[in-house]
Amino acid sequence: MDVLKKVPVREQDPQVRATNFDEVCLGYNKEEAMEEASRCINCKNAQCVKGCPVSINIPGFIEQVKEGNIEAAYQVISESSALPAVCGRVCPQESQCEGKCIRGIKGEPVSIGKLERFVADWASENGIKPAVNAEKKNKKVAVIGSGPAGLTCAGDLAKMGYDVTIFEALHEAGGVLVYGIPEFRLPKTDVVAKEIENVKSLGVKIETNVVIGKSTTIDELMEEEGFEAVFIGSGAGLPKFMGIPGEQANGVFSANEYLTRSNLMKAFKEDSATPIMHGQKVAVVGGGNVAMDAARTALRLGAEVHIVYRRSEEELPARVEEVHHAKEEGIIFDLLTNPVEILADEDGWVSGIKCVKMELGEPDASGRRRPVVIEGSEFVIDVDTVIMSLGTSPNPLISSTTKGLDINKYKCIVAEENGQTTKEGVFAGGDAVTGAATVILAMGAGKEAAKGIDEYLSNK
Amino acid sequence: MYKIVRAQELTTNIYLFEVEAKRAAKTCLPGQFVIVRTDEDAERIPLTISDYDREKGTITIVVQTIGAGTMAMANLKAGDAFHDFVGPLGQPSEFCSEDIEQLKQKKIIFVAGGLGTAPVYPQVKWLHENGVDADVIIGAKTKDLLIYEEDMKKVAANVYATTDDGSYGRSGMVTTTLKDLVEKEGKQYDVCVAIGPMIMMKFVCLTTKELNLKTIVSMNPIMVDGTGMCGACRLTVGGEVKFACVDGPEFDGHLVDFDQAMKRQQMYKTAEGRALLKQQEGDTHHGGCGHCGGDK
């Protein structure tokens, strides 16, 4: 074994997986996990923990994996995280825990994400649940949204003994984990549903089909239903469009719509009641993780897929692993390319996307080099489907119906480190506060808010 | 699960369900809609609210069977339940937030076509309960397809029924009756509210433009989540992109780009499906197939 290298993880062959929705990464088995765990040098001042937004005791759980004590490893992770099987799959470990790993200075870091995933999957297969040991506090807390922030906040509060109810607008719990991230990256039944069951096993109740701001309001929850504190983890669900001509043509979708149809409504299955457009040639506009998800979904539905992104490969906001997987599967990257118009036929269906070539100029406010149009470089890519994946912003439904809840100019809820908003007893975290970010940052915010709420209710 | 307390076939292919939905029934107002799913694997179907009872905690919806999803609903009986029922969604009708005294000065005409008669009912009823009596035109292809006439008579000032084939009431399209009322029968209106098939709303708007009569329409585009998340329901209103689910469903009809909206309606209708639809919808067909020219 080369101690400088990660134990390789088994994956589905790119050619095969490009035609199915089964999970791409197959994960470690116990032997592989124990071997990989043995690469951890158990640093005294562990940097990896500092890189983890929910501060999992990483050397602690890896130490247990080394010894083959997987159940003990699971309980170590569970002290800090309610969704390890999810995080092991979708966290950007390369810029967090693994990015700080001392092993990474000379060689590859310990494969912390894959180890976390192995431990969580093993616990699920063996029916191990997170331990519950809190005394009931007899205080009601409402959590709005059942995505990563809400589930984490609810799980932590339940562990502290609070009586927690999650309100979810859709018919199924999970938020972005069920409507946004595709099956081939995050299996719904085997992974997401099971982790939600674990949160429920802590005593958390989930009421689906409740749109806060419409079905009821935060003020009503607090004044009429006896909730003493509220956590808003409603995410950033509003899609952005470019505002270019032709965007209303048939065959132009937001990534949110396309992915919601495929993931939440299961439109990728042939017998699904909900339809999805099966394009022949698809352009996905954008370069983030959501763009990669939309592109790889369209590919699996049988299309030739182009990622159209206005900067260069270096600036792609998507995780390196996702870009790598997309390329392996045959996604075509049209970089330094920006759409200016969507062309439609006489019946209103997309027939092409007119683009211009870009070059990189001086760095802009984000520190990335600003893309500049090359004059006279217009050209058309023939496509029948365009998926806009330009980012999302928070939904104003809650902020506009809650008295005294301030938002900033980006429509994000204003909150302190501990989640406290401008309204007493109301906390917020995740994408609703930061704008679109990652699952793990939302979980970190949910965790901080759970502490904030506990402190608030303890002193009340 | 959301229990059905009453199920009734109103006429061929049109079914009414009164459903227990306590949260939605407590806060809903006329003009808003709900999204329902019959079972675990069903589509999310948006339906405009047709009535509500705050004390019983129920909401009434009326459905026309046009696809697999609505067909499945037709088989539901009292005592059965919807798997999911969420609402109220969208904005209430504009008049719900107007000053009642000013509203009382207004003459309102509702133009209801086919299934669209059902969502007109709670609006007329709300106005009646607030001391405002409006006129209502109810249009249907034939006498048998007319719905809600008796209920409407109890809450409206005047109800004018019209059938395309002249089998009941006046004869011809709703636009003919509307024009006759204003131009020949001395009626004066300040606002028109038109709800029905998109093609009907388009033609009502063309008529009311001529009559210089402000017109509100209720748009029913394709939707998925109904909370602003997906943008499937986007339409162009006065040159701006709006989401029917959160900005609407009611808009100023004179500003709506109906031709675009009708094209977008066809998004998931395949060529084969369109032919089938034309065959199945028969008399109620209103241009959604994209082939008959009804939307041109």
XYZ file of C-alpha atoms in Angstrom, chain A:
460
model
C 0.000 0.000 0.000
C 1.208 3.487 -0.895
C 0.647 5.459 2.276
C 0.712 8.733 0.323
C -2.356 7.730 -1.673
C -6.006 7.217 -0.803
C -7.375 3.704 -0.998
C -9.216 3.980 -4.327
C -12.999 3.964 -4.144
C -14.997 1.792 -6.510
C -17.219 3.606 -9.009
C -19.678 2.541 -11.696
C -18.020 2.493 -15.130
C -18.627 5.870 -16.855
C -20.113 4.300 -19.997
C -22.520 2.208 -17.981
C -23.580 4.857 -15.492
C -24.249 7.416 -18.252
C -27.352 5.381 -19.045
C -28.702 4.738 -15.547
C -29.648 6.635 -12.399
C -27.890 4.295 -9.952
C -25.288 5.776 -7.654
C -21.986 6.638 -9.323
C -19.734 6.051 -6.328
C -19.990 2.609 -4.739
C -18.152 3.441 -1.517
C -15.669 1.477 0.616
C -16.243 -1.920 2.152
C -15.055 -2.593 5.703
C -11.584 -3.804 4.718
C -10.999 -0.817 2.455
C -12.314 1.557 5.125
C -10.034 0.096 7.808
C -7.076 0.322 5.457
C -7.850 3.939 4.595
C -8.416 4.744 8.285
C -4.934 3.448 9.072
C -3.527 6.361 7.031
C -4.819 8.820 9.669
C -1.975 9.836 11.978
C -4.387 11.053 14.685
C -2.944 14.583 14.998
C -3.126 16.085 18.484
C -4.215 19.429 17.115
C -6.458 18.046 14.396
C -6.822 20.554 11.553
C -9.549 18.522 9.828
C -12.010 19.209 12.663
C -11.430 22.946 12.190
C -12.331 22.531 8.536
C -15.662 20.859 9.361
C -18.640 23.243 9.658
C -20.265 20.910 12.213
C -16.968 20.052 13.992
C -17.191 16.266 13.822
C -14.539 14.576 15.981
C -12.867 13.222 12.845
C -9.762 11.570 14.346
C -12.061 10.110 17.011
C -14.319 8.295 14.580
C -11.453 7.275 12.300
C -9.675 5.745 15.323
C -12.737 3.508 15.834
C -12.816 2.563 12.127
C -9.135 1.542 12.358
C -10.090 -0.909 15.105
C -13.139 -2.113 13.183
C -15.558 -0.655 15.754
C -17.950 0.821 13.228
C -20.909 1.261 15.600
C -18.715 3.240 17.986
C -17.484 5.305 15.038
C -21.111 6.048 14.118
C -21.945 7.276 17.603
C -18.918 9.625 17.516
C -20.154 11.148 14.238
C -23.759 11.307 15.497
C -22.727 13.542 18.367
C -22.115 16.259 15.755
C -24.012 15.364 12.589
C -27.560 14.228 11.894
C -26.894 13.424 8.229
C -23.575 11.568 7.858
C -24.640 9.414 4.889
C -25.633 12.608 3.058
C -22.500 14.564 4.017
C -20.170 11.691 3.151
C -21.580 12.001 -0.356
C -22.135 15.692 -1.047
C -19.791 17.725 1.185
C -16.932 19.532 -0.603
C -14.384 17.700 1.552
C -11.502 18.894 -0.634
C -12.000 22.444 0.631
C -12.998 21.489 4.193
C -11.788 18.584 6.345
C -9.622 16.931 3.681
C -8.308 20.305 2.560
C -6.753 20.744 6.013
C -5.513 17.162 6.475
C -1.792 17.013 7.332
C -1.414 13.946 5.080
C -2.357 16.215 2.196
C 0.817 18.267 2.492
C 2.861 15.423 1.041
C 0.502 13.121 -0.808
C -3.253 12.703 -0.711
C -5.292 13.566 2.368
C -7.160 10.864 4.267
C -10.428 10.119 2.458
C -12.535 11.426 5.335
C -15.717 11.811 3.260
C -15.659 8.241 2.016
C -14.969 6.972 5.542
C -17.894 8.968 6.918
C -20.096 7.569 4.201
C -18.986 4.018 4.941
C -19.704 4.384 8.656
C -23.160 5.890 8.035
C -24.115 3.261 5.444
C -22.892 0.477 7.702
C -24.996 1.823 10.587
C -28.037 2.057 8.325
C -27.591 -1.517 7.059
C -27.192 -2.777 10.603
C -30.138 -0.849 12.032
C -28.032 1.355 14.316
C -29.802 4.566 15.364
C -28.319 7.666 16.973
C -28.486 7.456 20.772
C -31.227 9.483 22.516
C -30.727 10.381 26.144
C -32.166 13.817 26.861
C -34.786 14.709 29.420
C -37.907 16.200 27.876
C -38.044 19.955 28.260
C -41.734 20.409 27.392
C -41.049 23.420 25.178
C -42.225 23.582 21.590
C -39.954 24.730 18.756
C -41.064 25.063 15.123
C -38.587 24.432 12.324
C -39.515 25.707 8.871
C -38.121 23.651 6.052
C -36.866 20.067 6.152
C -33.654 20.554 4.197
C -30.156 20.168 5.677
C -30.404 23.250 7.926
C -33.837 22.358 9.300
C -33.102 18.658 9.837
C -29.855 19.452 11.659
C -31.411 22.142 13.843
C -34.405 19.915 14.618
C -32.216 16.898 15.392
C -29.982 18.864 17.753
C -32.924 20.473 19.538
C -34.620 17.100 19.950
C -31.414 15.709 21.448
C -31.563 18.564 23.967
C -35.103 17.523 24.877
C -37.215 20.066 22.985
C -40.545 19.199 21.391
C -39.785 19.921 17.721
C -42.108 20.075 14.713
C -40.760 20.615 11.198
C -43.074 22.271 8.658
C -42.368 21.366 5.038
C -44.011 23.040 2.022
C -43.634 20.104 -0.359
C -45.264 16.692 -0.008
C -41.994 15.043 0.988
C -39.373 15.954 3.573
C -35.734 16.575 2.661
C -35.693 19.915 0.852
C -32.843 20.181 -1.636
C -31.763 16.638 -0.727
C -34.921 15.310 -2.415
C -35.805 17.925 -5.047
C -32.331 19.125 -6.026
C -29.594 16.516 -5.793
C -30.076 13.601 -8.215
C -30.469 9.962 -7.317
C -27.114 9.026 -8.899
C -25.327 11.265 -6.406
C -27.594 10.840 -3.411
C -30.004 7.886 -3.394
C -33.389 8.951 -2.016
C -34.819 5.765 -0.529
C -31.643 4.182 0.797
C -29.892 7.302 2.046
C -32.050 10.438 2.404
C -35.243 8.768 3.630
C -33.278 6.724 6.174
C -31.469 9.739 7.586
C -34.787 11.564 7.894
C -36.146 8.506 9.742
C -33.183 8.819 12.109
C -34.054 12.446 12.819
C -37.672 11.388 13.453
C -36.444 8.650 15.779
C -35.064 11.446 17.972
C -38.675 12.567 18.464
C -38.931 15.201 15.717
C -42.377 15.502 14.089
C -42.660 16.469 10.419
C -45.813 18.078 8.987
C -45.657 18.174 5.173
C -47.822 20.320 2.843
C -47.567 23.437 5.029
C -46.421 26.591 3.245
C -45.434 29.071 5.938
C -46.627 32.489 4.828
C -49.676 30.910 3.178
C -51.094 27.956 5.145
C -50.168 29.728 8.362
C -47.649 32.313 9.517
C -44.785 32.457 11.998
C -46.798 34.879 14.107
C -49.690 32.393 14.256
C -47.367 29.523 15.131
C -46.012 31.533 18.074
C -49.230 33.202 19.217
C -51.809 30.472 18.579
C -49.974 27.157 18.440
C -47.655 27.617 21.396
C -44.268 27.491 19.691
C -41.784 29.384 21.874
C -39.081 29.644 19.225
C -38.893 29.231 15.460
C -36.016 28.283 13.179
C -36.297 29.310 9.528
C -34.364 27.015 7.213
C -36.400 27.625 4.096
C -33.427 27.654 1.742
C -32.913 29.593 -1.447
C -35.449 28.209 -3.831
C -36.188 30.951 -6.347
C -34.648 30.344 -9.762
C -32.864 33.059 -11.728
C -33.199 33.549 -15.451
C -30.878 35.551 -17.726
C -33.463 37.967 -19.062
C -32.402 37.308 -22.660
C -34.846 37.113 -25.602
C -36.543 33.764 -26.141
C -36.332 32.601 -22.551
C -40.079 31.884 -22.425
C -39.866 29.459 -25.374
C -41.040 25.885 -24.913
C -38.060 23.803 -23.858
C -36.410 26.419 -21.606
C -36.393 25.329 -17.985
C -34.896 26.479 -14.735
C -32.562 23.826 -13.312
C -34.936 23.812 -10.346
C -37.876 22.765 -12.507
C -35.896 20.185 -14.460
C -34.353 18.646 -11.351
C -37.563 18.796 -9.295
C -39.401 16.896 -12.017
C -36.684 14.266 -12.165
C -35.776 13.976 -8.480
C -38.852 14.792 -6.390
C -41.468 13.733 -8.940
C -39.391 10.768 -10.233
C -39.864 11.773 -13.865
C -36.663 9.898 -14.749
C -38.640 6.681 -14.336
C -40.568 5.597 -17.377
C -43.843 5.011 -15.518
C -43.775 8.378 -13.754
C -47.019 10.379 -13.709
C -45.036 13.616 -13.996
C -43.560 14.319 -17.435
C -40.085 15.642 -18.243
C -38.725 16.906 -21.538
C -36.522 14.291 -23.219
C -34.327 16.599 -25.278
C -32.021 15.375 -28.050
C -29.498 18.169 -27.575
C -29.454 20.080 -24.341
C -27.580 23.223 -23.304
C -27.135 23.749 -19.571
C -26.207 27.354 -18.817
C -24.021 27.734 -15.714
C -21.038 26.026 -14.102
C -22.036 25.171 -10.551
C -22.888 21.860 -8.909
C -26.537 22.304 -9.863
C -25.536 22.771 -13.514
C -23.528 19.527 -13.331
C -26.521 17.749 -11.779
C -28.890 19.018 -14.489
C -26.431 18.142 -17.252
C -25.792 14.639 -15.967
C -29.548 14.090 -15.560
C -30.209 15.174 -19.165
C -27.394 12.877 -20.323
C -28.973 9.928 -18.557
C -32.296 10.758 -20.206
C -30.576 10.266 -23.553
C -29.387 13.707 -24.648
C -26.146 15.126 -25.997
C -25.368 17.724 -23.348
C -23.381 20.966 -23.470
C -22.380 22.959 -20.427
C -22.332 26.607 -21.507
C -20.262 28.685 -19.088
C -18.961 32.201 -19.546
C -15.671 31.843 -17.684
C -12.936 29.235 -18.054
C -12.536 25.809 -16.458
C -10.520 27.216 -13.584
C -13.450 29.361 -12.445
C -16.092 26.605 -12.614
C -17.809 26.829 -9.210
C -18.698 23.130 -9.257
C -16.693 20.641 -7.203
C -13.728 19.180 -9.074
C -15.123 15.674 -8.535
C -18.429 16.637 -10.187
C -16.699 18.198 -13.203
C -14.474 15.142 -13.482
C -17.474 12.795 -13.360
C -19.381 14.892 -15.903
C -16.450 14.790 -18.339
C -15.982 11.056 -17.891
C -19.630 10.553 -18.775
C -19.343 12.590 -21.969
C -20.703 16.049 -21.116
C -19.315 18.628 -23.581
C -17.942 21.816 -21.997
C -18.408 24.984 -24.045
C -16.354 27.316 -21.864
C -15.820 31.069 -22.266
C -19.195 31.048 -23.976
C -22.194 33.190 -23.032
C -25.770 32.926 -24.373
C -27.314 36.101 -25.765
C -30.572 34.762 -27.201
C -32.635 31.605 -27.322
C -33.986 30.861 -30.781
C -37.404 29.279 -31.275
C -39.286 27.790 -34.206
C -42.661 29.099 -35.332
C -44.540 26.898 -32.828
C -42.564 28.372 -29.982
C -40.142 25.471 -29.384
C -36.428 25.998 -28.768
C -34.356 25.508 -31.933
C -30.989 26.857 -30.851
C -29.031 29.052 -28.500
C -27.133 32.022 -29.821
C -23.885 32.606 -27.915
C -20.858 34.849 -27.939
C -17.247 33.878 -27.170
C -15.675 35.441 -24.113
C -12.131 36.145 -22.950
C -10.938 36.808 -19.414
C -10.146 40.390 -18.423
C -9.255 41.996 -15.100
C -10.396 40.401 -11.799
C -13.870 41.515 -10.642
C -15.392 41.921 -7.161
C -15.444 38.118 -6.689
C -11.694 38.025 -7.358
C -12.237 35.992 -10.498
C -11.183 37.411 -13.848
C -14.114 39.131 -15.475
C -15.283 37.578 -18.749
C -15.400 40.057 -21.631
C -17.249 39.580 -24.930
C -15.140 39.034 -28.043
C -16.698 41.286 -30.673
C -18.154 39.558 -33.712
C -17.896 36.089 -32.169
C -21.613 35.212 -32.303
C -22.492 31.637 -33.148
C -25.407 29.264 -32.705
C -25.461 25.893 -30.944
C -28.341 23.765 -32.237
C -30.282 22.548 -29.213
C -33.905 21.704 -28.455
C -33.670 22.217 -24.699
C -32.057 24.889 -22.549
C -31.668 24.539 -18.788
C -30.861 27.712 -16.874
C -28.669 27.038 -13.864
C -27.661 30.519 -12.770
C -28.122 30.216 -9.035
C -31.104 30.778 -6.777
C -32.254 33.316 -4.216
C -34.350 33.008 -1.032
C -38.134 32.867 -1.327
C -39.792 36.042 0.036
C -42.934 34.118 1.146
C -41.824 33.976 4.773
C -40.038 37.302 5.129
C -42.948 39.176 3.548
C -45.495 37.669 5.956
C -43.584 37.900 9.225
C -43.728 41.134 11.198
C -40.330 42.476 12.241
C -38.196 40.031 10.240
C -35.564 42.026 8.342
C -34.003 40.972 5.057
C -31.054 42.450 3.148
C -30.929 43.649 -0.443
C -30.427 40.085 -1.678
C -33.686 39.066 0.069
C -31.635 37.036 2.552
C -32.849 36.989 6.158
C -30.603 39.057 8.445
C -29.259 36.828 11.241
C -26.409 36.783 13.757
C -23.857 33.969 14.167
C -26.196 32.094 16.507
C -29.047 32.456 14.029
C -30.924 35.159 15.948
C -32.933 37.321 13.524
C -34.363 40.792 14.097
C -37.506 39.190 15.545
C -37.461 37.840 19.099
C -37.554 34.064 19.337
C -37.042 33.655 15.613
C -33.787 32.171 14.330
C -32.657 31.454 10.795
C -29.825 29.720 8.983
C -28.681 28.052 5.797
C -29.350 29.359 2.307
C -32.251 31.512 3.584
C -29.563 33.620 5.325
C -26.465 33.169 3.154
C -27.998 32.739 -0.289
C -27.305 29.542 -2.203
C -24.391 27.648 -0.620
C -23.691 24.049 0.393
C -25.487 21.336 2.340
C -22.819 21.267 5.044
C -22.757 25.046 5.573
C -26.526 24.922 6.017
C -26.068 22.112 8.531
C -23.455 24.149 10.367
C -25.884 27.063 10.565
C -28.673 24.762 11.773
C -26.362 23.525 14.493
C -25.376 27.021 15.654
C -29.042 28.045 15.666
C -29.972 25.022 17.798
C -27.429 26.236 20.385
C -28.768 29.782 20.019
C -32.356 28.624 20.535
C -31.397 26.511 23.560
C -29.652 29.491 25.119
C -32.613 31.764 24.350
C -35.196 29.362 25.777
C -33.050 28.514 28.827
C -32.830 32.186 29.781
C -36.413 33.052 28.931
